[in-house]
Coordinates of N, CA and C in Angstrom, one line a residue:
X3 N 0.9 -1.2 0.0 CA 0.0 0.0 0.0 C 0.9 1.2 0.0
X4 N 0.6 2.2 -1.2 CA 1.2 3.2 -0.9 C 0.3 4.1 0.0
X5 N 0.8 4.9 0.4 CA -0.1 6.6 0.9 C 0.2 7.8 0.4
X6 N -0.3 8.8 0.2 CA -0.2 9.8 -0.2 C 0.6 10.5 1.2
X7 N 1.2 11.9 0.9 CA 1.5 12.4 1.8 C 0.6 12.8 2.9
X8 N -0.6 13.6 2.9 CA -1.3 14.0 3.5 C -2.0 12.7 4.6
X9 N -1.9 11.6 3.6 CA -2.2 10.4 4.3 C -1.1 10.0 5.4
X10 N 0.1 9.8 5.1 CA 1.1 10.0 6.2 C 1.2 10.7 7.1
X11 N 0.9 11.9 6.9 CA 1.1 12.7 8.0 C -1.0 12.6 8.6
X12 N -1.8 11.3 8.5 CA -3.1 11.8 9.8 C -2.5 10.5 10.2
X13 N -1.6 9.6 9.6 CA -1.0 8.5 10.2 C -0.1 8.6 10.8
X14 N 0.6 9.6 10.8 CA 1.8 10.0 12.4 C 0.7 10.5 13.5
X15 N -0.3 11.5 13.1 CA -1.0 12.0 14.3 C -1.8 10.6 14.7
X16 N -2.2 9.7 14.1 CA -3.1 8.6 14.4 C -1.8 7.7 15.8
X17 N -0.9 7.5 14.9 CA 0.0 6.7 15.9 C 0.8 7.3 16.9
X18 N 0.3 8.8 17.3 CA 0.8 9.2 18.3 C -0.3 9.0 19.0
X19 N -1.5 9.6 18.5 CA -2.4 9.1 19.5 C -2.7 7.9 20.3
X20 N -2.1 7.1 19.7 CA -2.3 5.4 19.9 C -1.4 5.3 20.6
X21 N -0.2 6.1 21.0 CA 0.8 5.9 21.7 C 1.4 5.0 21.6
X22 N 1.5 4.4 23.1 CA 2.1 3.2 23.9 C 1.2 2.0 23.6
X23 N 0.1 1.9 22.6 CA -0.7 0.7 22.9 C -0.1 -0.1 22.3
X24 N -0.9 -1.6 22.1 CA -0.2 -2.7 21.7 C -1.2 -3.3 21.7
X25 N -0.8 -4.5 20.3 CA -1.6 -5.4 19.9 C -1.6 -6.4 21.2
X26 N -3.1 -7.2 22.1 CA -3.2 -7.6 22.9 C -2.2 -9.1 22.5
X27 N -2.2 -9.8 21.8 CA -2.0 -11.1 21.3 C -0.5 -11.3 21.0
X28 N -0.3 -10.5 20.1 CA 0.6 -10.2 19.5 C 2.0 -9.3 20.2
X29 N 1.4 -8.2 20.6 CA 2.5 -7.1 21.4 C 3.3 -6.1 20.5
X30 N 3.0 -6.0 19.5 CA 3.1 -5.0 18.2 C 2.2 -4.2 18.4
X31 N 3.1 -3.3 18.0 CA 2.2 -1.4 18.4 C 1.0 -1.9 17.5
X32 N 0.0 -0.9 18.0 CA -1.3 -0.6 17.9 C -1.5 -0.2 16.1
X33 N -0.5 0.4 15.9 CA -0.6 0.9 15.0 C -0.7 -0.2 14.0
X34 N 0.0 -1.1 14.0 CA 0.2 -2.3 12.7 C -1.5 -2.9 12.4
X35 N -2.0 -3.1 13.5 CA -3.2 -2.9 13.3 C -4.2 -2.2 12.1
X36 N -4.2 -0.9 12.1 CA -4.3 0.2 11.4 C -4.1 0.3 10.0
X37 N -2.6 -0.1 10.3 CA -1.5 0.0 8.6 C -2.1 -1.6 8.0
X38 N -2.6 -2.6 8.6 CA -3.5 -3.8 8.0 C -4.7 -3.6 7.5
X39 N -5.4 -2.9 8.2 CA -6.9 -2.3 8.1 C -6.6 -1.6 6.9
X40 N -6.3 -0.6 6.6 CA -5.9 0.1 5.8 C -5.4 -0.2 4.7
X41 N -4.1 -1.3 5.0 CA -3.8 -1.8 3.3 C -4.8 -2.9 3.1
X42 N -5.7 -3.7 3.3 CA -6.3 -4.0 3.1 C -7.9 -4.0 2.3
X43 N -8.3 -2.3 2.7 CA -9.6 -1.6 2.1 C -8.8 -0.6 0.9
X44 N -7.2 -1.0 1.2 CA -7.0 0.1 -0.3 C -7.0 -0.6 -1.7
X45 N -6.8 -1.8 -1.0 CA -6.8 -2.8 -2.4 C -8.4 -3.3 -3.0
X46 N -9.4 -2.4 -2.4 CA -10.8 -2.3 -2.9 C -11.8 -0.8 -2.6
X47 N -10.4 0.1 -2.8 CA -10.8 1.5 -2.4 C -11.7 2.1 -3.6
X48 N -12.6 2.2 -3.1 CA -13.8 3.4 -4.4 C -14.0 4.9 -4.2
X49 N -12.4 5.5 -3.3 CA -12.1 6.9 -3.7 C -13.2 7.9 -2.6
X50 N -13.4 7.0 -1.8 CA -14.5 7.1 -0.2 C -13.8 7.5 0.7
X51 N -12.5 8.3 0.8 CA -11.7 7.9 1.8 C -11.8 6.9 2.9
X52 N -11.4 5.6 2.6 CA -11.3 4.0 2.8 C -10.2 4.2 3.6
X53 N -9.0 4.5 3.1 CA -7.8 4.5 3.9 C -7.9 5.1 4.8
X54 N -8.3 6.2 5.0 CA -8.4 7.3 5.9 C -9.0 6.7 7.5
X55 N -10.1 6.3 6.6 CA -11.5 5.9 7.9 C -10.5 4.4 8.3
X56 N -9.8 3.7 7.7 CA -9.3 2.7 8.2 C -8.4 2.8 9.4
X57 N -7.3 4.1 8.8 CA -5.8 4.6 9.9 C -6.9 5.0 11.2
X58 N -8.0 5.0 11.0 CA -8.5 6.3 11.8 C -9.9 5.6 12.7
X59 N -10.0 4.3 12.5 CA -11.3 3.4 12.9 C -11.4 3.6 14.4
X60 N -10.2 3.4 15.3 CA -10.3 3.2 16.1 C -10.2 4.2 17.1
X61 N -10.1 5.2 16.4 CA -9.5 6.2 17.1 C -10.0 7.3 18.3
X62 N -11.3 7.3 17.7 CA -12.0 7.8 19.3 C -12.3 6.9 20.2
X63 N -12.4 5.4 20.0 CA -12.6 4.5 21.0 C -11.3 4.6 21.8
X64 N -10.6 4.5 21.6 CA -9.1 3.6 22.1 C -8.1 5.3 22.3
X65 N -8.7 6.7 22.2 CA -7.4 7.2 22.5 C -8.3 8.5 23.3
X66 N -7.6 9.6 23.5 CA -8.4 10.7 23.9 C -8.8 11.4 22.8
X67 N -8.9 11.5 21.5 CA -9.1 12.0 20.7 C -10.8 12.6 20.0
X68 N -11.0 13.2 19.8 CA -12.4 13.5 19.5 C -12.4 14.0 18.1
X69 N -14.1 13.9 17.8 CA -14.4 14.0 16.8 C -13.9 15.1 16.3
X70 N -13.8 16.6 16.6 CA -13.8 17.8 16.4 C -12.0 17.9 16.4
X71 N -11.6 16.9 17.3 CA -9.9 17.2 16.8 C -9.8 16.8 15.4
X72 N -10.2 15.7 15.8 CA -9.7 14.5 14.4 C -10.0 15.7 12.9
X73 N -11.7 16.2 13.0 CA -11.9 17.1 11.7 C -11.0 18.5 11.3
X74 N -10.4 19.4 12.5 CA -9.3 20.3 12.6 C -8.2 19.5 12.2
X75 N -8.1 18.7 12.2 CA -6.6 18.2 11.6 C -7.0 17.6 10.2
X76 N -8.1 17.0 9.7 CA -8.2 16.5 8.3 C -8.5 18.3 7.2
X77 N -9.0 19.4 7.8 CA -8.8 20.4 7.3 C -7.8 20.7 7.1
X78 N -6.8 21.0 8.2 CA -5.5 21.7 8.2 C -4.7 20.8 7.1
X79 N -4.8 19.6 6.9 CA -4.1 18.8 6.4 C -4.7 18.9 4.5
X80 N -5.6 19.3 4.5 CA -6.0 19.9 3.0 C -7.6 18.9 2.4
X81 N -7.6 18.0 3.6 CA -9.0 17.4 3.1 C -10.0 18.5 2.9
X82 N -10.9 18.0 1.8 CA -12.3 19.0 1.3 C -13.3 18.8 2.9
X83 N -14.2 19.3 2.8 CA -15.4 20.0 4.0 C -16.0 18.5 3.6
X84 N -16.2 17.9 1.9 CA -16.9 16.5 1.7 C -16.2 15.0 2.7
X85 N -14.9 15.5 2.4 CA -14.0 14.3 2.3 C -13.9 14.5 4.1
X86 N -13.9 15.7 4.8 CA -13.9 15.4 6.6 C -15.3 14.9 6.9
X87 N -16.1 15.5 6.0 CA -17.4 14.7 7.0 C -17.8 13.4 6.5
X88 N -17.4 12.7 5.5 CA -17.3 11.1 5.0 C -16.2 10.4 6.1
X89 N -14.9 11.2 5.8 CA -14.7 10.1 7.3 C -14.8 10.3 8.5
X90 N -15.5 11.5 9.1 CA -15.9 11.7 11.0 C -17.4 11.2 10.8
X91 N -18.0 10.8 9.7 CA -19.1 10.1 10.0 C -18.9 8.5 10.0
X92 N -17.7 8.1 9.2 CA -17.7 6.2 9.2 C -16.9 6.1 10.3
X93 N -16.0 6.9 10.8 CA -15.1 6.9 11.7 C -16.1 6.5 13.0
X94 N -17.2 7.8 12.7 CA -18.0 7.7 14.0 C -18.9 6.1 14.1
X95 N -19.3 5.8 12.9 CA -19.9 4.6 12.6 C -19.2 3.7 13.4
X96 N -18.0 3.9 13.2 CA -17.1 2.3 13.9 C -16.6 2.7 15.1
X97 N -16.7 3.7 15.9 CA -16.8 3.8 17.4 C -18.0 2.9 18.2
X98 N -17.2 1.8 18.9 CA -18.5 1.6 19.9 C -19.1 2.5 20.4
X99 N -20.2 2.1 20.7 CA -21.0 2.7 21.4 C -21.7 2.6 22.7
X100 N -21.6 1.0 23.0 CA -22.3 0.7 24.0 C -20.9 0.1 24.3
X101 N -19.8 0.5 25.5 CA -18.5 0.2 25.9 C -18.9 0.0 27.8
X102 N -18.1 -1.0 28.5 CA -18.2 -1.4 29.7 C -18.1 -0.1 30.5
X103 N -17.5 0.8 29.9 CA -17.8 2.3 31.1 C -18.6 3.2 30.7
X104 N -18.8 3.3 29.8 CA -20.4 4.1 29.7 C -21.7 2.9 30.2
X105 N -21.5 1.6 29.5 CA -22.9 0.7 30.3 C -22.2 -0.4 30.7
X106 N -22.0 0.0 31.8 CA -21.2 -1.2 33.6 C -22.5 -2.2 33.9
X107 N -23.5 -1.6 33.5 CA -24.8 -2.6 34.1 C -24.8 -3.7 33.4
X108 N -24.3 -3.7 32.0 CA -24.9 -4.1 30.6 C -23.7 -5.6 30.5
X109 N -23.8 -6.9 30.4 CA -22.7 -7.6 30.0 C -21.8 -7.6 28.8
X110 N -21.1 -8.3 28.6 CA -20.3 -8.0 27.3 C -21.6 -8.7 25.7
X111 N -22.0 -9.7 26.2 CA -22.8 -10.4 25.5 C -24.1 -9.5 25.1
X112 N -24.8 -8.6 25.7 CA -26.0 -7.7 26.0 C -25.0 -6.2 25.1
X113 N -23.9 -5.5 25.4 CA -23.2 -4.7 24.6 C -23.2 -5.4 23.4
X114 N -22.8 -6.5 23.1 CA -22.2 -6.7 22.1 C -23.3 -6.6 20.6
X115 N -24.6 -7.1 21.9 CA -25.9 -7.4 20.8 C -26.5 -6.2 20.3
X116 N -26.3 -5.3 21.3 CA -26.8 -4.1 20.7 C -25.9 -3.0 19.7
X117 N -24.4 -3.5 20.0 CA -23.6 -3.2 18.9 C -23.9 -3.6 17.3
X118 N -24.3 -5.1 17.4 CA -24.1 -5.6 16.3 C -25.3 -4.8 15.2
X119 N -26.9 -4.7 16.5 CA -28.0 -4.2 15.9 C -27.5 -2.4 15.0
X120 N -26.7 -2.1 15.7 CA -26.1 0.0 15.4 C -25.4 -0.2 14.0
X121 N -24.5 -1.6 14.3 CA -23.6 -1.7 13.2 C -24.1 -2.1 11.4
X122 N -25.3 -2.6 11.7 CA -25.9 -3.5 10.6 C -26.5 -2.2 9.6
X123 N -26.8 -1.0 10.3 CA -27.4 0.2 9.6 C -26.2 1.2 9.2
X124 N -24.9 1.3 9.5 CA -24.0 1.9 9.4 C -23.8 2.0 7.8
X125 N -22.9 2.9 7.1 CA -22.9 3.5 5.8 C -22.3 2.2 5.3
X126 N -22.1 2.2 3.7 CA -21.9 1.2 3.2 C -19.9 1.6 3.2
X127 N -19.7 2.4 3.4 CA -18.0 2.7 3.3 C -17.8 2.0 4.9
X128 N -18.8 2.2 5.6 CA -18.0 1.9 7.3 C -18.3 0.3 7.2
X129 N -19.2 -0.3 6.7 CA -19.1 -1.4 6.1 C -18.3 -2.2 5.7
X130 N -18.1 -1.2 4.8 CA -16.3 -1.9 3.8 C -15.0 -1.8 5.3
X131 N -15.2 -0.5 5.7 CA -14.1 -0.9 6.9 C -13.9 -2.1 7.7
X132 N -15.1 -1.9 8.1 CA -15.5 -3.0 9.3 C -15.2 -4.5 8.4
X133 N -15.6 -5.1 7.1 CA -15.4 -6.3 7.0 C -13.6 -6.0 6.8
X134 N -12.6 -5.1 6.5 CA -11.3 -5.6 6.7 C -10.6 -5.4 8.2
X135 N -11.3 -4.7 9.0 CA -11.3 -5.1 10.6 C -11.8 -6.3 11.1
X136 N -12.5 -6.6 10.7 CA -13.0 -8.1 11.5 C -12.1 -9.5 10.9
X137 N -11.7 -9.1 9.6 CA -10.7 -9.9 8.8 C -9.0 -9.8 9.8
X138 N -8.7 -8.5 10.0 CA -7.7 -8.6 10.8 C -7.9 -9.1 12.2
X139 N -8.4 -8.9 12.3 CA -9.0 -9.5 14.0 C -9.0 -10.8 14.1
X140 N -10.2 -11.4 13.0 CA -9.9 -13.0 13.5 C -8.6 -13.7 13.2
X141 N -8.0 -13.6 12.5 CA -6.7 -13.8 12.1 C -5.3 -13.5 13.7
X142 N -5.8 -12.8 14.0 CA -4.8 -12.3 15.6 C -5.4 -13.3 16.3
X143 N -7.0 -13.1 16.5 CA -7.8 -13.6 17.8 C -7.2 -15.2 17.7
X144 N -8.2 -15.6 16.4 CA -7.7 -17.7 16.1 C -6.3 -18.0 16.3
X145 N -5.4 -17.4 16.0 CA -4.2 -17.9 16.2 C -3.4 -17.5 17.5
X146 N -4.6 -17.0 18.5 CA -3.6 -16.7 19.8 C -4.4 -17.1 21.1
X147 N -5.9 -17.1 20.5 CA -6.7 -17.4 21.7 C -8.0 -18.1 21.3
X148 N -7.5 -19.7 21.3 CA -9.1 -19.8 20.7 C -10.0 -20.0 21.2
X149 N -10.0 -19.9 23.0 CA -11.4 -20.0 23.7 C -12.3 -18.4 23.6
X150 N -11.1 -16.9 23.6 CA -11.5 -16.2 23.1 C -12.2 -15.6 21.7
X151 N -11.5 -16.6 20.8 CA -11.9 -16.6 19.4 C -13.3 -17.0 19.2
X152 N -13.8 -17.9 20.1 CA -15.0 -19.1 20.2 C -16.0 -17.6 20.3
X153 N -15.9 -16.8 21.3 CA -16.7 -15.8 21.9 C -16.6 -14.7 20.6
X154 N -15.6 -14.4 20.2 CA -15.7 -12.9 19.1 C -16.2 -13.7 17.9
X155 N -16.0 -15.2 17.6 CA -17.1 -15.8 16.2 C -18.3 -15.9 16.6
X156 N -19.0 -15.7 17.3 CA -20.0 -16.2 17.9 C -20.7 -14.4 18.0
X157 N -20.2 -13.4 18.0 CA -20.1 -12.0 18.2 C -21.1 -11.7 16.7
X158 N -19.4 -12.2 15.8 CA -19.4 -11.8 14.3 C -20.7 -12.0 14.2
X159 N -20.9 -13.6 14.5 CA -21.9 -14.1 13.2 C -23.3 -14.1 13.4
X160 N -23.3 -12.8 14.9 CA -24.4 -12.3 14.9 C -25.1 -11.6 13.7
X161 N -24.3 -10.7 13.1 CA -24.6 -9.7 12.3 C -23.9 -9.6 10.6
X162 N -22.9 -10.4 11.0 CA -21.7 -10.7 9.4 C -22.8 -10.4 8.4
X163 N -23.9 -11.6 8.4 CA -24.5 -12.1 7.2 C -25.7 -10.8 6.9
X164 N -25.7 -10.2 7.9 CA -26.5 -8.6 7.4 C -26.1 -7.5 7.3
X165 N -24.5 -7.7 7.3 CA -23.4 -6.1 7.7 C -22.6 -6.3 5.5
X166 N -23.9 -6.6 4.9 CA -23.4 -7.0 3.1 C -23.8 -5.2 2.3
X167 N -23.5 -4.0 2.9 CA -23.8 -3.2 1.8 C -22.5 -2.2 1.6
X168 N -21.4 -3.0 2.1 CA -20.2 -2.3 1.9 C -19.9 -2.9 0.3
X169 N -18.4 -3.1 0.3 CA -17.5 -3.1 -1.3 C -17.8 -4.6 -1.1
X170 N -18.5 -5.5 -2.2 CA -18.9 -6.8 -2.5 C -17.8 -7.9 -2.3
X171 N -17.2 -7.3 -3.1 CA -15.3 -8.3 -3.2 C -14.7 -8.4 -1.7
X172 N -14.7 -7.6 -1.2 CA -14.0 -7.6 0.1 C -15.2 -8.5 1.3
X173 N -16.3 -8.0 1.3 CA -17.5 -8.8 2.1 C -17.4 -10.4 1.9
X174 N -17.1 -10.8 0.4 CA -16.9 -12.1 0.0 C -15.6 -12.4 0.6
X175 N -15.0 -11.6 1.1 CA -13.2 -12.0 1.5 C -13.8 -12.1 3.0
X176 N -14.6 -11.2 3.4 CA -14.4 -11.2 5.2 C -15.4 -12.6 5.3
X177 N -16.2 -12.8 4.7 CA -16.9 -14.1 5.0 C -16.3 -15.7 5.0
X178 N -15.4 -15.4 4.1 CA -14.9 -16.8 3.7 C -13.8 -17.2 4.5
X179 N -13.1 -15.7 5.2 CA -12.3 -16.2 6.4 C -12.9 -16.1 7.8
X180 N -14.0 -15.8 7.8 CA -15.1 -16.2 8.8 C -15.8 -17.5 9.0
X181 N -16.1 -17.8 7.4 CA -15.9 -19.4 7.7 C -14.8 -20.4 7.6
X182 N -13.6 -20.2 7.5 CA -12.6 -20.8 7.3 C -12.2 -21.3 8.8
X183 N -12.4 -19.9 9.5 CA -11.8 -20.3 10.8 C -13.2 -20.9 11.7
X184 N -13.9 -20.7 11.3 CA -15.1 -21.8 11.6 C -14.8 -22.7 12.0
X185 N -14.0 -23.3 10.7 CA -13.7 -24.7 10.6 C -12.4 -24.9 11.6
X186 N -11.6 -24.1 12.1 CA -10.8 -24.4 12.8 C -10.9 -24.1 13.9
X187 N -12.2 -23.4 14.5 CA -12.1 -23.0 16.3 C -13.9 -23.3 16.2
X188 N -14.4 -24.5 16.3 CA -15.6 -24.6 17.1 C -16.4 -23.8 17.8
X189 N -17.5 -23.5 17.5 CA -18.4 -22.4 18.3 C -19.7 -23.0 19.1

């Protein structure tokens, strides 16, 4: 994957924000995460800022960052008024919403369900994100933890088979390694 410049530089501000994290499984900065998500929706990019919303999925869940930074910096950096509100709205699409510290009452299984319900109506670009996020994911999850993996396929396949109005080609990729690992971690 190449990047453009402007793309590089909301990916230094992305991986500063991300700091010190780390991949839980793995132990590789947070970021590699990201730079996967990313090269992965570029190789089915329809000019949606895809990359963008990819470096940048996680970013108000997982950092202090907010919506209103994130848009001051995609201006300053020369994105159009079109191109900031396409990605602070998929961006926003793929922030949980229902997280253990906003609903402590709520289990992970009860969060997760009403995630899956928010996620199923989300744009068809946060779509496209989300199936090369869940493709990175199970791929970490199966090969590091599969009694955890048992729980996050069991998540997916709440919603996978009605989360279909993103990029077709890539939906066909996130499913077939959804069931591939099927076949290798019992649910």
């Amino acid at each position: 994957m190449e990047l453009t410049e402007r793309q590089w530089l909301l990916f230094d501000f992305v991986k500063e924000m991300h700091g010190t994290q780390v991949r839980k499984y793995s132990g590789k900065p947070y970021y590699t995460h990201l730079l996967s998500v990313a090269d992965k929706v570029s190789r089915y990019e329809n000019d949606n800022c895809e990359t963008e919303i990819a470096l940048c999925h996680d970013l108000i869940e997982d950092t202090p960052c907010s919506l209103a930074t994130l848009s001051g910096l995609l201006i300053r950096l020369g994105y159009s008024v079109r191109e900031d509100a396409q990605i602070l709205s998929a961006v926003d699409d793929l922030t949980d919403k229902y997280t253990s510290a906003k609903y402590p009452q709520l289990n992970r299984a009860h969060r997760k369900q009403l995630e899956a319900s928010r996620i199923i109506s989300s744009k068809p670009v946060s779509q496209t994100v989300k199936y090369a996020d869940i493709i990175d994911n199970i791929g970490s999850i199966a090969e590091s933890d599969s009694g955890f993996a048992r729980v996050y396929l069991r998540e997916i396949d709440r919603y996978l088979w009605r989360l279909n109005k993103g990029n077709a080609d890539l939906y066909q990729e996130c499913c077939a390694v959804f069931t591939q690992t099927l076949k290798t971690v019992s649910i």
